Tab-separated table of C-alpha atoms in Angstrom:
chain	number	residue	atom	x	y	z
A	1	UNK	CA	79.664	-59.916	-8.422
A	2	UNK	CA	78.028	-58.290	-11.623
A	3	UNK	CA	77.145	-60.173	-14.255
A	4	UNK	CA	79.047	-58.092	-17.103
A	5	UNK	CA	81.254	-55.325	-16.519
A	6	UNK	CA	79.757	-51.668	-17.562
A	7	UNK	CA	81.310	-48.959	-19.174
A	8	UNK	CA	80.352	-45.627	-20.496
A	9	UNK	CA	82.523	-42.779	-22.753
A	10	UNK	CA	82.330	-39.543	-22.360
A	11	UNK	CA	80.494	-39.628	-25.328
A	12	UNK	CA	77.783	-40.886	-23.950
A	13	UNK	CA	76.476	-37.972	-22.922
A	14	UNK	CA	72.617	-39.125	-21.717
A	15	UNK	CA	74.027	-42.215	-19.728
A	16	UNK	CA	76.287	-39.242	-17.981
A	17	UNK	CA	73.198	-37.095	-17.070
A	18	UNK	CA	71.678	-40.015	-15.892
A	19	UNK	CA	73.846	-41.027	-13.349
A	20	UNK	CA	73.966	-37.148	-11.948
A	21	UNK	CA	70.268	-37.812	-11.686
A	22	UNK	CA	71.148	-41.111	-9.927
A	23	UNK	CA	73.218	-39.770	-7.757
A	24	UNK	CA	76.429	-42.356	-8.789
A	25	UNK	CA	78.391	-39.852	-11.091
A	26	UNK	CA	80.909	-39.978	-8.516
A	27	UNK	CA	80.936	-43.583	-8.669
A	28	UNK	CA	82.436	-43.302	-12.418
A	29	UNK	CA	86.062	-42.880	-12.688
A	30	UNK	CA	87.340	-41.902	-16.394
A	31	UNK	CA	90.458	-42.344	-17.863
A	32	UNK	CA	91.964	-40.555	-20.848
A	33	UNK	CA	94.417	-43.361	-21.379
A	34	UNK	CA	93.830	-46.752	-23.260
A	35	UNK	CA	95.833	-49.843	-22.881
A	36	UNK	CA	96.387	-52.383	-25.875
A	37	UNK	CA	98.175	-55.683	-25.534
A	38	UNK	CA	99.190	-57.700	-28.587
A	39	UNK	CA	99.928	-61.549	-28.516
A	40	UNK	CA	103.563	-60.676	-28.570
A	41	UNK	CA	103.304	-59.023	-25.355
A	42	UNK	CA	103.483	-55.165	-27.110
A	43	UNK	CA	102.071	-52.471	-25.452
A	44	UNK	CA	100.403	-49.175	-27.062
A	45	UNK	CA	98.563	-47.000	-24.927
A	46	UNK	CA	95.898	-44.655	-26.759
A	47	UNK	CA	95.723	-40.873	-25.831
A	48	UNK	CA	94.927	-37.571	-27.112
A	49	UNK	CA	97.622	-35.345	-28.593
A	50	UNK	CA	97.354	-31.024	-28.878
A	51	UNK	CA	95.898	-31.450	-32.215
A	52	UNK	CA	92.273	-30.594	-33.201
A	53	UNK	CA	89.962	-33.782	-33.983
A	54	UNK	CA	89.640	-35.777	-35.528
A	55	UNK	CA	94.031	-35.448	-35.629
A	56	UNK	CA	94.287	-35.960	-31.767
A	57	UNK	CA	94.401	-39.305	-31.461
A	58	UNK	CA	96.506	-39.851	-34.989
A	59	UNK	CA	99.619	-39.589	-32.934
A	60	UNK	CA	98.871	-42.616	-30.673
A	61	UNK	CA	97.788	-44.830	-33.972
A	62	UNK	CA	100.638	-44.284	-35.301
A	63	UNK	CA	102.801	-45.692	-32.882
A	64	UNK	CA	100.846	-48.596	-32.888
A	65	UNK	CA	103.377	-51.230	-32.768
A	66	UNK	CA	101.923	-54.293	-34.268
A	67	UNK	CA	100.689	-52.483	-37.053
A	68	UNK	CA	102.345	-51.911	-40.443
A	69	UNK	CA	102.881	-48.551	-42.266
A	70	UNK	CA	100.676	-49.945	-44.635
A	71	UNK	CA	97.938	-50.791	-41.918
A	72	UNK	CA	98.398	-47.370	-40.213
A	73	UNK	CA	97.919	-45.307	-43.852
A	74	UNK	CA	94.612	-47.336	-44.839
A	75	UNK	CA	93.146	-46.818	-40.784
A	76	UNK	CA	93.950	-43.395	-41.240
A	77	UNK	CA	92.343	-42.306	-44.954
A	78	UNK	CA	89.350	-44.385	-43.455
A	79	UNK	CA	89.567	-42.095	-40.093
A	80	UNK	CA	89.537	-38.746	-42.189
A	81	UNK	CA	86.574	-40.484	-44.791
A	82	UNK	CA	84.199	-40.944	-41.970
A	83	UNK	CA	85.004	-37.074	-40.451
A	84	UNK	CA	84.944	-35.723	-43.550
A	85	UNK	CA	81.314	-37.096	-44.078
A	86	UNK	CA	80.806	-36.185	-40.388
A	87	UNK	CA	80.228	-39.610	-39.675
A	88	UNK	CA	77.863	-40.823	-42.283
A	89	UNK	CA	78.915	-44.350	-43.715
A	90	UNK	CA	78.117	-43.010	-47.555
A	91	UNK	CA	76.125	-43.748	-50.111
A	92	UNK	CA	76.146	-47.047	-51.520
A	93	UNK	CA	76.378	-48.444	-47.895
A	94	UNK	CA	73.061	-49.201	-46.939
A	95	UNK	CA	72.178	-52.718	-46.114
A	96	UNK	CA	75.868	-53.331	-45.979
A	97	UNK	CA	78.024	-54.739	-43.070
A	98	UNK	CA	80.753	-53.280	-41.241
A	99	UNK	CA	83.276	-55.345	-42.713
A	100	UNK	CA	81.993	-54.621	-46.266
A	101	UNK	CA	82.391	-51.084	-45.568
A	102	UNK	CA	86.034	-51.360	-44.395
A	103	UNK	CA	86.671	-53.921	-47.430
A	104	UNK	CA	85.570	-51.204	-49.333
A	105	UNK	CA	87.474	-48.224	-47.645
A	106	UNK	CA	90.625	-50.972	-48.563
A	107	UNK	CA	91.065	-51.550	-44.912
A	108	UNK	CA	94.153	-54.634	-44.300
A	109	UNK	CA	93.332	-57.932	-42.251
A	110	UNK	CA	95.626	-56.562	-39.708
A	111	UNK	CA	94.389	-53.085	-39.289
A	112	UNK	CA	90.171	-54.788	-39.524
A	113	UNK	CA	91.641	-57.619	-36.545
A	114	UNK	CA	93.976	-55.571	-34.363
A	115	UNK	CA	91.885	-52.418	-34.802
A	116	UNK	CA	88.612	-51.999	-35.678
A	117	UNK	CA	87.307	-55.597	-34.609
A	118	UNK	CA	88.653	-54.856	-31.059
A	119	UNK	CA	86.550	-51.513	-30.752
A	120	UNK	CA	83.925	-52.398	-32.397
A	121	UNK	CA	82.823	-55.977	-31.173
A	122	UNK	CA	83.122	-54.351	-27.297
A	123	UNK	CA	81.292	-51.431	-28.855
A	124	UNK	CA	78.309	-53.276	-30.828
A	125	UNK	CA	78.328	-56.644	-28.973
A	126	UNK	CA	78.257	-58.077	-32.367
A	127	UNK	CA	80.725	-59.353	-35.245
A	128	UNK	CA	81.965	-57.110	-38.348
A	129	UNK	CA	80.244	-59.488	-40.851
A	130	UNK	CA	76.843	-59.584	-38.966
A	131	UNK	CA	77.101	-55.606	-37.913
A	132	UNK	CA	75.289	-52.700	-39.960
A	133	UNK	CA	77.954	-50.154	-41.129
A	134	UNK	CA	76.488	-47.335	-40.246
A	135	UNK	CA	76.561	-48.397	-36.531
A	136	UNK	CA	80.240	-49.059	-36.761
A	137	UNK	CA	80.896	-45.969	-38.500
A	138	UNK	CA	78.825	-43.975	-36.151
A	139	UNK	CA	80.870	-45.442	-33.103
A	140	UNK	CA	84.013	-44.163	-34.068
A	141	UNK	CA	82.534	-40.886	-35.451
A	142	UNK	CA	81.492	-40.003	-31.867
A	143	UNK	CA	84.074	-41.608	-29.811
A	144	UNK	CA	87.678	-41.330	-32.086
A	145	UNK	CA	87.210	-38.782	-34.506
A	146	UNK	CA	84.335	-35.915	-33.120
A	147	UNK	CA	85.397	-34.272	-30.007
A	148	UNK	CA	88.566	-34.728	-28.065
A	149	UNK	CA	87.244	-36.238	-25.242
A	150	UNK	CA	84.987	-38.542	-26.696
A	151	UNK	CA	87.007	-41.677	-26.406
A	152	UNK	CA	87.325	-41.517	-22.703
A	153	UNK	CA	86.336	-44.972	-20.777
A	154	UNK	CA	84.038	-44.717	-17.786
A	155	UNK	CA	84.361	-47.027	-15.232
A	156	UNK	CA	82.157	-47.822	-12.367
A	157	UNK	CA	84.223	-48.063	-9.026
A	158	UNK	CA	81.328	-50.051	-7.386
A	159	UNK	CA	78.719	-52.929	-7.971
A	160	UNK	CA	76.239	-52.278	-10.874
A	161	UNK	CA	73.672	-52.730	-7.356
A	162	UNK	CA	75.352	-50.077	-5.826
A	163	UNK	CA	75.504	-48.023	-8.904
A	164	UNK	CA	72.030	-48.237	-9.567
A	165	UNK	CA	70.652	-48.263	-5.786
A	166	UNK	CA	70.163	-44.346	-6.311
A	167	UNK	CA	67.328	-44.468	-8.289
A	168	UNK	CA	65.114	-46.950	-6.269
A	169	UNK	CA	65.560	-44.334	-3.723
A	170	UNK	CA	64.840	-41.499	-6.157
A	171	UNK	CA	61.499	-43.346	-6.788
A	172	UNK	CA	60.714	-43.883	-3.472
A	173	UNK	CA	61.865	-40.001	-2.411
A	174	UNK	CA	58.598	-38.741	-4.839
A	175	UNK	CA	56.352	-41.100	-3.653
A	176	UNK	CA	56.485	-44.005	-5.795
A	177	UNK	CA	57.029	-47.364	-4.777
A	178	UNK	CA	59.778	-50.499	-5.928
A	179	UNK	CA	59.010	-54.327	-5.486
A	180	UNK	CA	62.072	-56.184	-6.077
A	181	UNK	CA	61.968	-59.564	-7.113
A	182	UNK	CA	58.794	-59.800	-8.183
A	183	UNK	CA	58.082	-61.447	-11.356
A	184	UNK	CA	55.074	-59.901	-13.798
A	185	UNK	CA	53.970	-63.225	-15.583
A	186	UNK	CA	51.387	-61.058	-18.075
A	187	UNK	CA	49.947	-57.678	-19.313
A	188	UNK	CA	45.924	-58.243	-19.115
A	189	UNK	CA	44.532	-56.015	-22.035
A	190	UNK	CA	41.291	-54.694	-22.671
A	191	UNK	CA	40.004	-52.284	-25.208
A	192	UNK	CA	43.108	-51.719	-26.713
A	193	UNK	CA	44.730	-50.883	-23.432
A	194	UNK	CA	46.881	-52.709	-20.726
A	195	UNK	CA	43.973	-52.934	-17.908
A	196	UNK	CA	46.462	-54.424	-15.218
A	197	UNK	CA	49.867	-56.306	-14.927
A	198	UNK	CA	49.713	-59.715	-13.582
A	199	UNK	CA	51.907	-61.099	-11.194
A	200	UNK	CA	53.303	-64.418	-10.493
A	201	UNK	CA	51.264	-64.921	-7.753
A	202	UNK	CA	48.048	-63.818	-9.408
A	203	UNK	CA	48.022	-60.221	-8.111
A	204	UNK	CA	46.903	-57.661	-9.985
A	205	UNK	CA	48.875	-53.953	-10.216
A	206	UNK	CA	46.765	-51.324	-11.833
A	207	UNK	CA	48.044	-48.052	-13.355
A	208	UNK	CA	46.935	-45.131	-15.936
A	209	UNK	CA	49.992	-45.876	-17.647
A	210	UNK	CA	52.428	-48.026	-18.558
A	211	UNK	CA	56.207	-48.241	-19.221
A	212	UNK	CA	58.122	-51.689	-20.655
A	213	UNK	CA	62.024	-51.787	-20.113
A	214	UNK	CA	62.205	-55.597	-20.612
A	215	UNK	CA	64.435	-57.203	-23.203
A	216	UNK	CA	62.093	-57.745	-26.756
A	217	UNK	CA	61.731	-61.277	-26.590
A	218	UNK	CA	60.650	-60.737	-22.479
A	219	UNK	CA	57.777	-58.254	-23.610
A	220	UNK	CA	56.424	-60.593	-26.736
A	221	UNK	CA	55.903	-63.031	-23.625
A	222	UNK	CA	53.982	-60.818	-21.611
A	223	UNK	CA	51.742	-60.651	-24.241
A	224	UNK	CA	48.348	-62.240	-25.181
A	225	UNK	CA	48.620	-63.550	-28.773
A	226	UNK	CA	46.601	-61.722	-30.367
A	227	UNK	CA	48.217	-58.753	-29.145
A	228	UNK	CA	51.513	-59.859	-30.001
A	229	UNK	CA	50.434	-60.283	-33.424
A	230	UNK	CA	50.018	-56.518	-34.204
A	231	UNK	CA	52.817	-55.700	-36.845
A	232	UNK	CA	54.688	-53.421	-34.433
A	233	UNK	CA	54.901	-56.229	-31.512
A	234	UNK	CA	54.965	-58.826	-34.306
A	235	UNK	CA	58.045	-57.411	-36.006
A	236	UNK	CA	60.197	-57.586	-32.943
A	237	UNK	CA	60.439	-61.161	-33.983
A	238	UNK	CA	62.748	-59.920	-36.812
A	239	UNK	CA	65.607	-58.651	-34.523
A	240	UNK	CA	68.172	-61.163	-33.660
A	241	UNK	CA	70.318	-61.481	-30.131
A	242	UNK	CA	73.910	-61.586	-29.654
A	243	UNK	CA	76.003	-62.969	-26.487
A	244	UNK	CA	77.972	-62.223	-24.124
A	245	UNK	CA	80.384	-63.979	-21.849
A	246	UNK	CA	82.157	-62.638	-18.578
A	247	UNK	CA	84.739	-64.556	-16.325
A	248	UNK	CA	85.739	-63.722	-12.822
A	249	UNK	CA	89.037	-64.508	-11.599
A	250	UNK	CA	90.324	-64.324	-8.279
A	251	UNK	CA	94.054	-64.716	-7.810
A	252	UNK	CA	96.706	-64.567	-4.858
A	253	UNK	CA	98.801	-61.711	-5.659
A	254	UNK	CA	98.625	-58.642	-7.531
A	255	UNK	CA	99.378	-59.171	-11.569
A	256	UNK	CA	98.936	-55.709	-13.068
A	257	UNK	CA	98.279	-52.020	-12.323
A	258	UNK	CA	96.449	-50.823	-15.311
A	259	UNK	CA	92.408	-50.421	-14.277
A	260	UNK	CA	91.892	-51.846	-17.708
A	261	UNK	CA	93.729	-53.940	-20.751
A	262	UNK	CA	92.118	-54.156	-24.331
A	263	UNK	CA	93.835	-57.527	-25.464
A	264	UNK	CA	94.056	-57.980	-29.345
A	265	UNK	CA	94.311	-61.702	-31.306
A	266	UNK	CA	92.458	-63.267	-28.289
A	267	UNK	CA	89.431	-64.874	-27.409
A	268	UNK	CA	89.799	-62.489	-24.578
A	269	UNK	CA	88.696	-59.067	-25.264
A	270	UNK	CA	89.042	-57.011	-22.410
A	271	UNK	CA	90.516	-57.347	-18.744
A	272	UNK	CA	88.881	-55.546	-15.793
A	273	UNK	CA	91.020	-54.671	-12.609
A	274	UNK	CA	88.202	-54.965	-10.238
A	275	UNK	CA	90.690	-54.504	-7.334
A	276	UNK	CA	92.346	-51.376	-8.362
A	277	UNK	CA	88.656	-50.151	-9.414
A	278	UNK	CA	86.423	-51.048	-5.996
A	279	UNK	CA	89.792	-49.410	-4.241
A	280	UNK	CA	92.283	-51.936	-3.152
A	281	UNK	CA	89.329	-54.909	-2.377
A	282	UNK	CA	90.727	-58.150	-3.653
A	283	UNK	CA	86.444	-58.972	-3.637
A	284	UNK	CA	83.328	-57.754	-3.698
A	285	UNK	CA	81.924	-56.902	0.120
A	286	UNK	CA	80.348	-60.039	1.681
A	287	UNK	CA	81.719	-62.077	-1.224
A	288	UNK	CA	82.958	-65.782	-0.512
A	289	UNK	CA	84.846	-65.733	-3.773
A	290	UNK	CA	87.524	-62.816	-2.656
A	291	UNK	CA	90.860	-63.596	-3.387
A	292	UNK	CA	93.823	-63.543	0.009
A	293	UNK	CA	95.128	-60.538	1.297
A	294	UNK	CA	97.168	-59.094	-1.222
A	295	UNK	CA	95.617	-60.451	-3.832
A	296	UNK	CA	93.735	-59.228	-7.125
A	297	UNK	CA	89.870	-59.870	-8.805
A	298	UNK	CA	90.057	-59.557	-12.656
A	299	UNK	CA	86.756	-60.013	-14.345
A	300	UNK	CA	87.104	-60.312	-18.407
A	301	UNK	CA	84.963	-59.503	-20.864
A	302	UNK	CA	84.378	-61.337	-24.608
A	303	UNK	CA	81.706	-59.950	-26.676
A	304	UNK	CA	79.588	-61.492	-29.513
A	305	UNK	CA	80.932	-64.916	-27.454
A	306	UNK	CA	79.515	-67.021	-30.094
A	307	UNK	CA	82.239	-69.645	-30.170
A	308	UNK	CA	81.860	-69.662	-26.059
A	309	UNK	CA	78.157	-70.680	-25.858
A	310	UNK	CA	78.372	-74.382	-26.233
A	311	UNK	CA	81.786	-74.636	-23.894
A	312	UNK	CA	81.503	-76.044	-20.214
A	313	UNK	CA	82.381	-72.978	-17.794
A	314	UNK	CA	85.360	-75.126	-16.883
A	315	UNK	CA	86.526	-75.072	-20.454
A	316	UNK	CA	85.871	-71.656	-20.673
A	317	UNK	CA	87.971	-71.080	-17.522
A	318	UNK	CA	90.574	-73.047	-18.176
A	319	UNK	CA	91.190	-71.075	-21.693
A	320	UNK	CA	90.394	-67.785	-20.304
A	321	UNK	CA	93.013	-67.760	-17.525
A	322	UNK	CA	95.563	-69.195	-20.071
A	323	UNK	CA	95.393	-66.355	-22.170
A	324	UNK	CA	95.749	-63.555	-19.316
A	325	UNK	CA	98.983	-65.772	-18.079
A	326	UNK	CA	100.305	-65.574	-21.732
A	327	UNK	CA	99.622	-62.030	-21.889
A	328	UNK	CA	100.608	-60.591	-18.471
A	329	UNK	CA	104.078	-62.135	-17.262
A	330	UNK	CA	103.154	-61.900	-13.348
A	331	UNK	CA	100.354	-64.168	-13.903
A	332	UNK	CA	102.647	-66.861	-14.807
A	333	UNK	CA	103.697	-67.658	-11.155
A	334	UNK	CA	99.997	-66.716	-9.520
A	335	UNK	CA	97.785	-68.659	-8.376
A	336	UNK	CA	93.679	-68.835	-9.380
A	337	UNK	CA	91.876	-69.442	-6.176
A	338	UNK	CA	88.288	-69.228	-7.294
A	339	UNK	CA	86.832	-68.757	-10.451
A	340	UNK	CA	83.129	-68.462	-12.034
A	341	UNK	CA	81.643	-67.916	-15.634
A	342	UNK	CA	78.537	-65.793	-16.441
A	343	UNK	CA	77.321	-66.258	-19.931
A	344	UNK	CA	74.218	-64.450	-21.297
A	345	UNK	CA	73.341	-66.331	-24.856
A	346	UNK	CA	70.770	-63.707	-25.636
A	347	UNK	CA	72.267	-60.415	-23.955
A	348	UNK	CA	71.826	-57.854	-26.380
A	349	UNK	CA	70.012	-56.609	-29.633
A	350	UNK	CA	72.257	-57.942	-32.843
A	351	UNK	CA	72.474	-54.228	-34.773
A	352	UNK	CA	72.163	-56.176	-38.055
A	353	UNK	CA	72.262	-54.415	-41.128
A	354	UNK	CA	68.060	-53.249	-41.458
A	355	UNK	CA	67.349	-53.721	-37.478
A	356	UNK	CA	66.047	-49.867	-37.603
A	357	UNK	CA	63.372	-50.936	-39.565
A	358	UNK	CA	61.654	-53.151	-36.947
A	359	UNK	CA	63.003	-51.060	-33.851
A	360	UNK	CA	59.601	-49.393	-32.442
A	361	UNK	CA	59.944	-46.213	-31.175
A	362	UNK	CA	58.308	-45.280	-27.238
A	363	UNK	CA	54.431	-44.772	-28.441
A	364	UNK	CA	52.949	-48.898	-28.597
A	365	UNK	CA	49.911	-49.562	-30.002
A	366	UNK	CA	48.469	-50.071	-26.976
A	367	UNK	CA	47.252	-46.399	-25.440
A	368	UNK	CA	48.555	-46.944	-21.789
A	369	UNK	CA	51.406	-48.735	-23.010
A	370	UNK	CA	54.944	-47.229	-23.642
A	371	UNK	CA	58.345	-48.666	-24.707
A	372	UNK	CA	61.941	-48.959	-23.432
A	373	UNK	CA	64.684	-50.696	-23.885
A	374	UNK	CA	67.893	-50.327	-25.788
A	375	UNK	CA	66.523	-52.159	-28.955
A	376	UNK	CA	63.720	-49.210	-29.517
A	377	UNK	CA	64.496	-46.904	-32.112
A	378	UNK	CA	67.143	-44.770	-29.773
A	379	UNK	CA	69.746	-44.475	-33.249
A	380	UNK	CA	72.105	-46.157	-30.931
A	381	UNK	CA	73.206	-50.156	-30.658
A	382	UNK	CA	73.134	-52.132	-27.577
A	383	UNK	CA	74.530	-49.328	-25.130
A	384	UNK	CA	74.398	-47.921	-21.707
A	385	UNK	CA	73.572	-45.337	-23.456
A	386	UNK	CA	71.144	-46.524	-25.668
A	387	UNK	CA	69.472	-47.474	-22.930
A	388	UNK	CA	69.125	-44.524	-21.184
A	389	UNK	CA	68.010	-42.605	-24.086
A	390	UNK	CA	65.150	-45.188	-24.790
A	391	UNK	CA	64.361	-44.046	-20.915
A	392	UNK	CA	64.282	-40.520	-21.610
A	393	UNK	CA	62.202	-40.854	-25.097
A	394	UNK	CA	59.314	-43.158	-23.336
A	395	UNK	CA	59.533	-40.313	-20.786
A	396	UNK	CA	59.083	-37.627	-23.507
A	397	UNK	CA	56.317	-39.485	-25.170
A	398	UNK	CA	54.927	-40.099	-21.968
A	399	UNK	CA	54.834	-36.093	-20.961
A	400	UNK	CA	53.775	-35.269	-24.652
A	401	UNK	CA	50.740	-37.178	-24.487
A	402	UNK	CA	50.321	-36.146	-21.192
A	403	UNK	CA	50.175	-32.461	-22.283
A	404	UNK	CA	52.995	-31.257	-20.898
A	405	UNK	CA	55.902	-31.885	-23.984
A	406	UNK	CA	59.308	-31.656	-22.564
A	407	UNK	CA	63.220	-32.395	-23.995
A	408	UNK	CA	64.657	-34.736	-21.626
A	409	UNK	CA	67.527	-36.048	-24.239
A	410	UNK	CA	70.797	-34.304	-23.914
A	411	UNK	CA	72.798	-33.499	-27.053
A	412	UNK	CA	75.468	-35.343	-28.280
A	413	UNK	CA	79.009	-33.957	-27.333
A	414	UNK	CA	80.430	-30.914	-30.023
A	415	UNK	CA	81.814	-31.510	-32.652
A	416	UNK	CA	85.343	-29.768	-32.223
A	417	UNK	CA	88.542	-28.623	-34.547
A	418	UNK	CA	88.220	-29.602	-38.397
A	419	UNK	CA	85.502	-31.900	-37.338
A	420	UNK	CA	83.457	-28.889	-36.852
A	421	UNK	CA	83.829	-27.675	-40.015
A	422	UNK	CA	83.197	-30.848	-41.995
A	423	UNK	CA	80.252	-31.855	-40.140
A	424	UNK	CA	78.508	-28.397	-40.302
């Protein structure tokens, strides 16, 4: 059982390369169809028309059914505003938030709730009142508006463990070597260098250099104070967390086909089809929690779960599977046989208006030390992606000081059609 459900977009071009590198970009199953469910029980499914972008998907917004003419007109003048600045928020827009932009850009309630909230709160992990506009903007620049394929969803069709496994072995394959579960309690610095990494058990591991990937908060920990009190470490206290909640449900018959279901006016943001993804298991291998023969595993997804974090898991369950009976008719006559809550209160960077300024890039001030981690200064929020390209930047660094200055980061996807033009 993973903890959240990942996805990529084929915009996401580095997390792509990575998992060829990996060896799991088989394991990623993309689909150039997105399903929307409104509280009434309407359906719109978005897909890419034979028109040039950023027109290809204008077809499929405007058969959105639970939104107005009025709605649909504002969405789309905001649409062409961000290609035609080739996805640039404007001036007068820094320090603002996301929903200050689109109050600005005259964007209704129901067009802000029904579309851009439900993108963009998956997308950032954050709210439209707390998220910088740029990041907002820049999301549907790359995955609506800039190349046809951009908006694509990725899907794993295994467990994150399996996902990942292929790059322990990677390691391992050029000589390096993995300890799982170990815990590294401190960094032991000397002369303005890390000197060794402590583990829990006192042990020592020495190296000539050394990369971070642990969340902000983790590395301020590792620490000694007086290290953590250099302005770059000490400004990490600046950026703010946001959280996320996912709920596994395991049921006794089958209650939809689609591999995935955006749900809009919920507390429920997304539903996973973990059955029709792993292949037809109703559970994960070797899981005691799989649902009967016949049977279906849906994990959900709510973002920015701020109004979840002080709710029991019971309450949270309770409420959850409500909502996915009210919004997919089959689940009104099944049955929930097991049931489980994962809820990360600090999961993710908040992309606040600002947060670049205090985002460190991959050189620390430590000589030996280097930094990764999806709240560096990647230009991205809290992605997959992100991620990966904070990988590949400490890895650049890393080869630059080394003497030997190498491009690892892959290039964003074209832009394509009249989003070529503008954007030149």
């Amino acid at each position: 059982m993973d903890n959240c459900q990942h996805v990529t977009m084929a915009c996401c071009t580095n997390l792509a390369d990575f998992y060829e590198r990996a060896g799991a970009a088989g394991k990623i199953r993309y689909y150039d169809e997105v399903v929307f469910l409104d509280r009434e029980g309407r359906r719109a499914v978005l897909a890419a028309a034979p028109l040039p972008p950023p027109l290809h998907l204008a077809p499929s917004f405007l058969m959105l059914p639970f939104l107005s003419w009025k709605d649909k007109s504002g969405i789309g003048r905001a649409m062409l505003s961000i290609a035609r600045r080739g996805g640039a928020a404007g001036n007068g827009h820094r320090g603002a938030t996301m929903l200050e932009w689109l109050r600005g850009e005259g964007q209704t309630d129901a067009a802000i709730e029904r579309v851009w909230r439900s993108v963009l709160v998956s997308a950032l992990d954050e709210e439209l009142d707390r998220a910088g506009a740029q990041y907002g903007v820049d999301v549907f620049w790359k995955a609506f508006l800039k190349n046809r394929r951009g908006f694509e969803v990725g899907i794993p069709s295994v467990p994150l463990g399996e996902l990942y496994g292929g790059c322990r072995e990677a390691i391992e394959r050029r000589g390096g070597k993995v300890w799982p579960r170990t815990t590294v309690r401190s960094l032991r610095i000397e002369s303005g260098a890390v000197a060794a990494a402590v583990l829990d058990d006192g042990e020592e591991i020495r190296a000539d250099l050394y990369v971070s990937a642990v969340p902000h908060d983790a590395l301020l920990a590792l620490l000694p104070a007086e290290t953590a009190a250099q302005k770059v470490f000490a400004d990490l206290r600046e950026l703010r967390t946001s959280p996320i909640t996912g709920v596994h449900l395991w049921l006794d018959r089958e209650v939809t086909q689609d591999a995935c279901i955006a749900l809009l006016d919920r507390t429920t943001q997304w539903i996973f089809n973990k059955t029709r993804l792993y292949g037809g298991a109703a559970g994960t291998k070797g899981s005691a929690k799989q649902a009967a023969p016949g049977g279906q595993y849906l994990q959900l997804v709510i973002s920015a779960s701020y109004g979840l974090v002080g709710k029991s898991r019971q309450e949270i369950v309770d409420w959850c599977w409500r909502e996915v009976q009210e919004s997919l008719p089959a689940a009104r006559d099944a049955q929930l046989l097991k049931a489980t809550v994962v809820k990360e209160v600090a999961a993710t960077f908040s992309p606040v208006p600002g947060c670049d300024r205090v985002r460190p890039g991959a050189r620390s001030p430590l000589a030996n030390l280097f930094l990764a981690g999806d709240w560096t200064a990647t230009g991205w929020p809290a992605t997959m992606e992100g991620a990966v390209r904070s990988g590949y930047l400490a890895a650049e660094a890393i080869l630059e000081a080394s003497g030997r200055p190498r491009r690892l980061l892959r290039d964003d996807l074209p832009a394509e059609g009249l989003s070529r033009r503008w954007s030149a």
